[in-house]
Short mmCIF file of C-alpha atoms and ligand atoms in Angstrom, two decimals:
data_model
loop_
_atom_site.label_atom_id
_atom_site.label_comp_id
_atom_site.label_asym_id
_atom_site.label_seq_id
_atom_site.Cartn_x
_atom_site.Cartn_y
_atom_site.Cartn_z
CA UNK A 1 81.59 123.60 89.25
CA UNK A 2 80.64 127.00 88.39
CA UNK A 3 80.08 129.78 90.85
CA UNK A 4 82.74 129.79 93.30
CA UNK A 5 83.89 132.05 96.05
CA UNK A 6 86.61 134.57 95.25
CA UNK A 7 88.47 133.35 99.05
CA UNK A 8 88.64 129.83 98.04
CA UNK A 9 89.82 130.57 93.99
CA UNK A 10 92.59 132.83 95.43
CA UNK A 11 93.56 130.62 98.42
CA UNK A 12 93.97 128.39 95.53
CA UNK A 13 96.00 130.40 93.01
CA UNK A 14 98.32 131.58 96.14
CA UNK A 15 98.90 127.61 97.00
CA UNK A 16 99.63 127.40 93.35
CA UNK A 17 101.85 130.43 92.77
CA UNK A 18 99.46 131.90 89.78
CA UNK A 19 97.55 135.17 89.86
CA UNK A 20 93.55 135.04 88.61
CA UNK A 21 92.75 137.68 85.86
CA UNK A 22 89.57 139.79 87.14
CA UNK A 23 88.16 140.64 83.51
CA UNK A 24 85.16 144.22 83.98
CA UNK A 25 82.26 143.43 81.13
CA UNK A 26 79.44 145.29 80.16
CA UNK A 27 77.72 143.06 78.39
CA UNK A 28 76.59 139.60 77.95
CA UNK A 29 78.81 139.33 74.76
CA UNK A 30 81.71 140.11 76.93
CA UNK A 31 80.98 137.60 79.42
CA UNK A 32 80.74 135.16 77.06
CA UNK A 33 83.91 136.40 75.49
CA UNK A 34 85.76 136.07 79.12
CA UNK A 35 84.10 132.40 79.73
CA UNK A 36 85.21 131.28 76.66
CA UNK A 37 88.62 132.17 77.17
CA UNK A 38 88.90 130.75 80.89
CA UNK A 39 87.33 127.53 78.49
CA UNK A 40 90.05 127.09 75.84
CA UNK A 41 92.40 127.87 78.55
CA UNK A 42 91.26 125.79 81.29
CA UNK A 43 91.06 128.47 83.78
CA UNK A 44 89.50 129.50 86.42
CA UNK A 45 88.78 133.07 86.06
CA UNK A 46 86.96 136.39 88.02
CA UNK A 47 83.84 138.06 85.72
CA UNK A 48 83.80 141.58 87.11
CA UNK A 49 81.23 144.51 86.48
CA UNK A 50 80.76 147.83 88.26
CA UNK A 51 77.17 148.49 88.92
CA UNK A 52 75.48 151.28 85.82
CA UNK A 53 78.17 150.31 83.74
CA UNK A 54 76.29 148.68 81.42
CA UNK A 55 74.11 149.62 78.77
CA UNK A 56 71.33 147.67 80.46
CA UNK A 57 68.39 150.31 81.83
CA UNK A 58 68.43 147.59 84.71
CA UNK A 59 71.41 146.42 86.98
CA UNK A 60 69.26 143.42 88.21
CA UNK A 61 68.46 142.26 84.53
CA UNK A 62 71.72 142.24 83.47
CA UNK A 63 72.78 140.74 86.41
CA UNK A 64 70.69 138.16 86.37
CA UNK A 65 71.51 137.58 82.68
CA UNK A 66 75.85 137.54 83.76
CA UNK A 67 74.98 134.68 86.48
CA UNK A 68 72.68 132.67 83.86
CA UNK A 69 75.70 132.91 81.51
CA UNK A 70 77.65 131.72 84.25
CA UNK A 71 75.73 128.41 84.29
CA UNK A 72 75.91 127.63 80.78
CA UNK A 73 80.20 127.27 81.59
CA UNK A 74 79.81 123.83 84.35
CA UNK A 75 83.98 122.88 83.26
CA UNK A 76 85.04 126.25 85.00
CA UNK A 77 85.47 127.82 88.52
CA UNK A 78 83.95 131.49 88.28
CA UNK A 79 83.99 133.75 90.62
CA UNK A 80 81.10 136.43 89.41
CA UNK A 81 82.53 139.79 91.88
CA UNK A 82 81.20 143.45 91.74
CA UNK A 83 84.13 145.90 90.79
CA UNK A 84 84.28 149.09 92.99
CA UNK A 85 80.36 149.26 95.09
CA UNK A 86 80.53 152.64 96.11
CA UNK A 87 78.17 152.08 99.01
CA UNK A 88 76.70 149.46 101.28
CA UNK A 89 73.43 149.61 99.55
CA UNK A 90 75.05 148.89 96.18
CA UNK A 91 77.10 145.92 97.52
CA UNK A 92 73.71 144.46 99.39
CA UNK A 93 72.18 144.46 95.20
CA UNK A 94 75.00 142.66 94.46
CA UNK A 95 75.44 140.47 96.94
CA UNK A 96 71.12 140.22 96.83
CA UNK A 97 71.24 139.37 93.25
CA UNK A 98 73.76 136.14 93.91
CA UNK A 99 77.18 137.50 93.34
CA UNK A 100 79.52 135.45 94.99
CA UNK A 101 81.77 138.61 95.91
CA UNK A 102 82.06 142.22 96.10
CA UNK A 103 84.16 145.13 96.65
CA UNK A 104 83.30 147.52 98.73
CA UNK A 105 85.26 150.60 97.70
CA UNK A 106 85.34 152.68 100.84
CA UNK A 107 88.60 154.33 99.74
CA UNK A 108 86.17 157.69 97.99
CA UNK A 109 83.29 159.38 99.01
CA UNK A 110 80.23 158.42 96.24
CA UNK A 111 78.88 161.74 96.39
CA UNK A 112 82.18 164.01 96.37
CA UNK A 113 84.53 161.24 95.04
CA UNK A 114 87.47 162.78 97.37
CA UNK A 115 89.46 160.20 99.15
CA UNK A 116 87.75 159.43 102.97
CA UNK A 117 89.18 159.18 106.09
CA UNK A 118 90.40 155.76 107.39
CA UNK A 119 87.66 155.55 110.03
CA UNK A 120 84.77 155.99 107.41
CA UNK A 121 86.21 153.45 105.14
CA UNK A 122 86.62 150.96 107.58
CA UNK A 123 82.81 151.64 108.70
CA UNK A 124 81.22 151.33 105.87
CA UNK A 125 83.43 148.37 104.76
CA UNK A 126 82.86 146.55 108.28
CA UNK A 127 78.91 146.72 107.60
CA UNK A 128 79.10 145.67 104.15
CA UNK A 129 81.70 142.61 105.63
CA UNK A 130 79.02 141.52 108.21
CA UNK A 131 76.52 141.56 105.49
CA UNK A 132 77.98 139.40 102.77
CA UNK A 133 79.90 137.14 105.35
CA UNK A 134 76.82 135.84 106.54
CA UNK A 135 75.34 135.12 103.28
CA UNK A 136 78.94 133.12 101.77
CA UNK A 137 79.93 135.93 99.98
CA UNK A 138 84.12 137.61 99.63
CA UNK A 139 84.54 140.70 100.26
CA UNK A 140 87.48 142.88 98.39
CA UNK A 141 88.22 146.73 100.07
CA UNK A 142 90.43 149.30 98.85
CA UNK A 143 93.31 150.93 100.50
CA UNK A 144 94.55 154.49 99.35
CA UNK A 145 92.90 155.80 96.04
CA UNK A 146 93.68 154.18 92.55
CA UNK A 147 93.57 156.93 90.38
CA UNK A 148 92.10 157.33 86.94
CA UNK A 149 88.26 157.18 86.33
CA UNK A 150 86.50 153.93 87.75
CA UNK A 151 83.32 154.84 85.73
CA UNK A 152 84.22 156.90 82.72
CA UNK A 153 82.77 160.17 84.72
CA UNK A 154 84.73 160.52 87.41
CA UNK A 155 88.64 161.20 88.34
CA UNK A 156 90.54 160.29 91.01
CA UNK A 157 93.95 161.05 91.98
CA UNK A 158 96.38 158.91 93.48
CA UNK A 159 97.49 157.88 97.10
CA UNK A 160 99.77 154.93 97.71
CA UNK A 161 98.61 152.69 100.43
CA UNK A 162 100.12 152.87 103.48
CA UNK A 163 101.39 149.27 104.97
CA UNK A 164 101.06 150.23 108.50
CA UNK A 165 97.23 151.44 107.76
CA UNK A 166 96.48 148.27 105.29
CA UNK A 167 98.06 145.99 108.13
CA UNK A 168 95.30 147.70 110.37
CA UNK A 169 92.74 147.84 108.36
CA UNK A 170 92.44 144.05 108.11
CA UNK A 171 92.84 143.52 111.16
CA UNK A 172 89.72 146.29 112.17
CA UNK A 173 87.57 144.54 108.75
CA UNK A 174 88.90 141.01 107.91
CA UNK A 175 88.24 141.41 104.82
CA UNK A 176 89.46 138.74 102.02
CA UNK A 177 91.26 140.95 99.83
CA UNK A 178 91.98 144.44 99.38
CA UNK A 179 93.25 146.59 96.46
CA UNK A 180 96.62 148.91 97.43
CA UNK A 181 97.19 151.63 95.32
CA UNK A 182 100.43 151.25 94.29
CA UNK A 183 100.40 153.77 91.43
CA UNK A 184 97.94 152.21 88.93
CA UNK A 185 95.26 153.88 87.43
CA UNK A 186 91.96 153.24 85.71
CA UNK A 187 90.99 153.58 82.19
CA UNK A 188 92.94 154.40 78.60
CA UNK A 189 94.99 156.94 80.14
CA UNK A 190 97.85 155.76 83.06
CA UNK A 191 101.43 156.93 82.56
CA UNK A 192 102.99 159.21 80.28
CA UNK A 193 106.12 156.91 79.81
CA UNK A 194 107.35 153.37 80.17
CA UNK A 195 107.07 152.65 83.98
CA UNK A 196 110.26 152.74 86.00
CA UNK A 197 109.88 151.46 90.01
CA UNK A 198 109.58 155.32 90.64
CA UNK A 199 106.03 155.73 89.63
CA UNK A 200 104.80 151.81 89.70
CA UNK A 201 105.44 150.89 92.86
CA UNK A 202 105.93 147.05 92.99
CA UNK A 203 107.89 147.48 96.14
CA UNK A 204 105.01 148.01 98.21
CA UNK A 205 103.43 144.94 97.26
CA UNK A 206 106.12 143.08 98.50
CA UNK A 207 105.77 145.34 102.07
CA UNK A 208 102.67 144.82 102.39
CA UNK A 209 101.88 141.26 101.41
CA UNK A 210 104.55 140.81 104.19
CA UNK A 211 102.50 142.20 106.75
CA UNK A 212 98.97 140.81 105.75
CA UNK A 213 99.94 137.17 104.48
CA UNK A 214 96.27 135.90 105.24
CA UNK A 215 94.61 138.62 102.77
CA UNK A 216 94.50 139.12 99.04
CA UNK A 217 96.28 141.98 97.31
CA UNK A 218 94.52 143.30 94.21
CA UNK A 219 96.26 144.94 91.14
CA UNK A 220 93.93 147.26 89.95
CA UNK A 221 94.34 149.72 86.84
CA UNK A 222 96.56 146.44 85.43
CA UNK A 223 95.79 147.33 81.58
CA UNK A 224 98.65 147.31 79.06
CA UNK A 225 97.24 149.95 76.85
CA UNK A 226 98.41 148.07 73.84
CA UNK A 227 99.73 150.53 70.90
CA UNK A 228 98.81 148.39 68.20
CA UNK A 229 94.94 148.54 69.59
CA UNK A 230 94.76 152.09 69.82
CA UNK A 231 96.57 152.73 66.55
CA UNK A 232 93.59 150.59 65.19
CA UNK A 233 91.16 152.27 67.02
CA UNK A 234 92.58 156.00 65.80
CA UNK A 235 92.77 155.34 62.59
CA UNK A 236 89.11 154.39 62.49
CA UNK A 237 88.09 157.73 64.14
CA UNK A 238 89.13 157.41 67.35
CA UNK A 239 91.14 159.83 69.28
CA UNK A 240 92.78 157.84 72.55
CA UNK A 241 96.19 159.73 73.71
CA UNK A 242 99.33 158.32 73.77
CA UNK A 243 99.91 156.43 77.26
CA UNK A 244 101.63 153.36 78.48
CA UNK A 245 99.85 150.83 81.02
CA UNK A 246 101.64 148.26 83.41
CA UNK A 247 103.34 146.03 81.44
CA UNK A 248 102.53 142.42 80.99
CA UNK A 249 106.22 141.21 82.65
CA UNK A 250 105.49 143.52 85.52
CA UNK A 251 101.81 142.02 86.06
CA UNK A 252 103.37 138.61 85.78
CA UNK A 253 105.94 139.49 87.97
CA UNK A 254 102.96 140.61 90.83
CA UNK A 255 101.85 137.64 91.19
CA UNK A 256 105.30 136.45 92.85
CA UNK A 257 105.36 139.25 95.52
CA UNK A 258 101.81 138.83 96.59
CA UNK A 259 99.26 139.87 93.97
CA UNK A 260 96.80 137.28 93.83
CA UNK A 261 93.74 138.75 91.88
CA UNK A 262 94.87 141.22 88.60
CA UNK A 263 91.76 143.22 87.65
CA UNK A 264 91.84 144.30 84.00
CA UNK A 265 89.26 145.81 81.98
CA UNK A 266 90.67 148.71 79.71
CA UNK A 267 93.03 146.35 77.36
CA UNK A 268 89.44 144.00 76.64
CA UNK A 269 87.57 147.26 75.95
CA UNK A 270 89.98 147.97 73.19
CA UNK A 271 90.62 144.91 71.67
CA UNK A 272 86.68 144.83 71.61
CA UNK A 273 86.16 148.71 70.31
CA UNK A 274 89.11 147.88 67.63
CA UNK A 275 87.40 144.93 66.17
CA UNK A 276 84.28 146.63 66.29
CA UNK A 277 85.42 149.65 64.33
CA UNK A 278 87.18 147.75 61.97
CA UNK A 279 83.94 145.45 60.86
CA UNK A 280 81.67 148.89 60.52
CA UNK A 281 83.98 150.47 58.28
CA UNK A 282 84.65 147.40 56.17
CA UNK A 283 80.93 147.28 55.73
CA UNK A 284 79.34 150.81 55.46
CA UNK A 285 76.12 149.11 54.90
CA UNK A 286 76.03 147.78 58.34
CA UNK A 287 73.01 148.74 60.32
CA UNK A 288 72.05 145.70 62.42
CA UNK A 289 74.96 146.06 65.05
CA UNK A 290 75.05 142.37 65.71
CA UNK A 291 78.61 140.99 62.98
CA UNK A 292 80.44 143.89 64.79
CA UNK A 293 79.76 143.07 68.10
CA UNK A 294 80.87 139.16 67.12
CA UNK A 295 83.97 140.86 65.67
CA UNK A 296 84.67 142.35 69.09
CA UNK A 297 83.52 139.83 71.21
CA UNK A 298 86.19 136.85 69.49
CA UNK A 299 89.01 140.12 69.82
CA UNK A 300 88.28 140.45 73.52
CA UNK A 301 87.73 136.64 74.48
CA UNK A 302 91.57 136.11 72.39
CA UNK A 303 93.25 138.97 74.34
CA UNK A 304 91.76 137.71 77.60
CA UNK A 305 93.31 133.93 76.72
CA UNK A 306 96.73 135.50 75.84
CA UNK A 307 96.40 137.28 79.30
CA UNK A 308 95.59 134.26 81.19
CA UNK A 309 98.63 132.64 79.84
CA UNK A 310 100.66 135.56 81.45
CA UNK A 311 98.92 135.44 84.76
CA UNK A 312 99.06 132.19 85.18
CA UNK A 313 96.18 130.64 85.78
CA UNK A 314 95.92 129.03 82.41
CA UNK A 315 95.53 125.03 82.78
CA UNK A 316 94.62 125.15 86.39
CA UNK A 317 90.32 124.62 85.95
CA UNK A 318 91.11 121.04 86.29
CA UNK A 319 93.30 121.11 89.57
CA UNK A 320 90.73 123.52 91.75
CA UNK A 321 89.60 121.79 94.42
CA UNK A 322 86.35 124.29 96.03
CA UNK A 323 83.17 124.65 97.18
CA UNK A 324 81.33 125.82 94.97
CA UNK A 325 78.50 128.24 95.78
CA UNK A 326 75.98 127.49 93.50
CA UNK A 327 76.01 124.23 90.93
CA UNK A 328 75.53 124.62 87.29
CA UNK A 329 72.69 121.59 87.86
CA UNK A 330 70.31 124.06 89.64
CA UNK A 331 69.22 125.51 86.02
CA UNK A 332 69.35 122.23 84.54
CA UNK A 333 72.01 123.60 81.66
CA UNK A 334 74.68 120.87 82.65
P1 13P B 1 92.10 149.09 83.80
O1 13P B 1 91.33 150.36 83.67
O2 13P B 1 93.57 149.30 83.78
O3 13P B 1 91.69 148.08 82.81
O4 13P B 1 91.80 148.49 85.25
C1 13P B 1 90.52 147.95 85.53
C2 13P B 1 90.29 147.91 86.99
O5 13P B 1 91.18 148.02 87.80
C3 13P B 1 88.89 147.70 87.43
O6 13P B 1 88.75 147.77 88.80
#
């Protein structure tokens, strides 16, 4: 089993009462840092990556290079998913390229990045729906605007879902799952204090899963921000501002009001920047960049495991029952 569909992995979790971490990577050390995490902790697990994120001149190379990866992991149920496609186009790559899910993220315009109007996100999301349906790929849409920066360039600010609207939206897209903003936001900066229910809205989960039982909900923005990791990472020349994330009880507790799929990427990034700036100042004859990337990549892959512990979905490769959508056997690596 390797490639699986992000419908049946989440119909799964659901049935199972666990949430499935949905870990962003920009490069092939990082997938292999997320694989062998879901590995040691028998897991089934979501590999995430928003297209030009990557240091990779080509999406299709890298691409290609994630789902070859992929194969070389036959114990585990991976669901390979592109995080935020800001147009049809970009999803139809993805989905081209043999990604067995996408998100369309209809909830911004890609040229003005201001929040659209509910008509022209359920457009654009219907076409990219009729696309990847046919072809036996999920589809994951966005409801109200996550804020924070999805890309590093750009910043969004946030509007809470509306239940009414998500309860319509489904029914206009039928899409699999869909991300409600429900105060999260994107990157190394998200609140300027410990959380209370004021400003992290958990309560709308619970609304809203109530009114679309059939359909995902996604967590997005889920990082912890971990002080230790950016203490690290400052004291080593960087310069992140103080901020607190979603904390880990509160992503745990998600998954029992309707979150199914917990996308984190922020929390990896800086265990994997930390370890990295740690093993170039220990060694300031370091030139090949290869020892600190190995540094980062066995930080990330060990803050992933812990996470998948949390979530849930720890020890629960073995019970998935799927079809898969493409064997490990077809490259001969099993
Ligand atoms: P963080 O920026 O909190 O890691 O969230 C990642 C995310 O939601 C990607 O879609």
């Amino acid at each position: 089993m390797t490639l699986c569909s992000l419908r049946e992995v989440l119909d799964h979790a659901r049935a199972g009462g666990y949430g499935v971490g949905a870990f962003n990577v920009t490069d092939i050390e990082q997938v292999e840092a997320v694989l062998d995490a879901a590995a040691a902790t028998n897991s089934p697990v979501i590999v995430q990556t928003i297209a030009g994120a990557s240091a990779f001149a080509s999406d299709e190379l890298y691409w290609d290079l994630l789902l070859r990866t992929v194969d070389h992991y036959p114990q585990i149920p991976v669901v390979v998913h592109l995080d935020h496609g800001p147009d049809f186009e970009t999803c139809k790559r993805a989905v081209d390229a043999g990604f067995s899910s996408v998100m369309i993220d209809g909830s911004l315009d890609p040229v003005t990045h201001k929040p659209t109007s509910f008509e022209a996100n359920v457009e654009v999301t219907k076409r990219v729906v009729a696309y990847a349906r046919e072809r036996g790929v999920s589809i994951e849409a966005e409801l109200g605007t996550i804020g924070g920066s999805k890309d590093g360039a750009t910043h969004a600010e946030i509007v809470l879902a509306d239940p009414e609207e998500a309860k319509r939206f489904v029914e206009e897209t039928g899409v699999d799952a869909l991300a409600v903003a429900i105060g999260t936001s994107h990157g190394a900066y998200k609140f300027t204090s410990p959380p209370d229910g004021t400003v992290l809205r958990m309560d709308l989960i619970e609304t809203i899963a109530a009114l679309i039982p059939d359909t995902h909900l996604v967590m997005h923005g889920s990082s912890s921000l971990p002080a230790h990791l950016r203490a690290v990472i400052n004291a080593h020349g960087g310069g992140l501002p103080e901020s607190w994330g979603v904390p880990d009880e509160e992503k745990a507790r998600s998954t029992k009001l309707g979150v199914t799929k917990i996308n984190q990427g922020m929390d990896s990034h800086m265990a994997y920047a930390a370890a990295m700036r740690v093993a170039l100042a220990e060694d300031p004859l370091a030139a090949d960049p290869a020892p600190a990337a190995k540094a980062g990549r066995a930080a990330m892959s060990a803050i992933i495991a812990e996470r998948m512990g949390i979530f849930g979905q720890a020890g629960h490769a073995g019970d998935y029952v799927g079809t898969p959508v493409r064997e490990a056997a077809a490259l001969s690596l099993a």
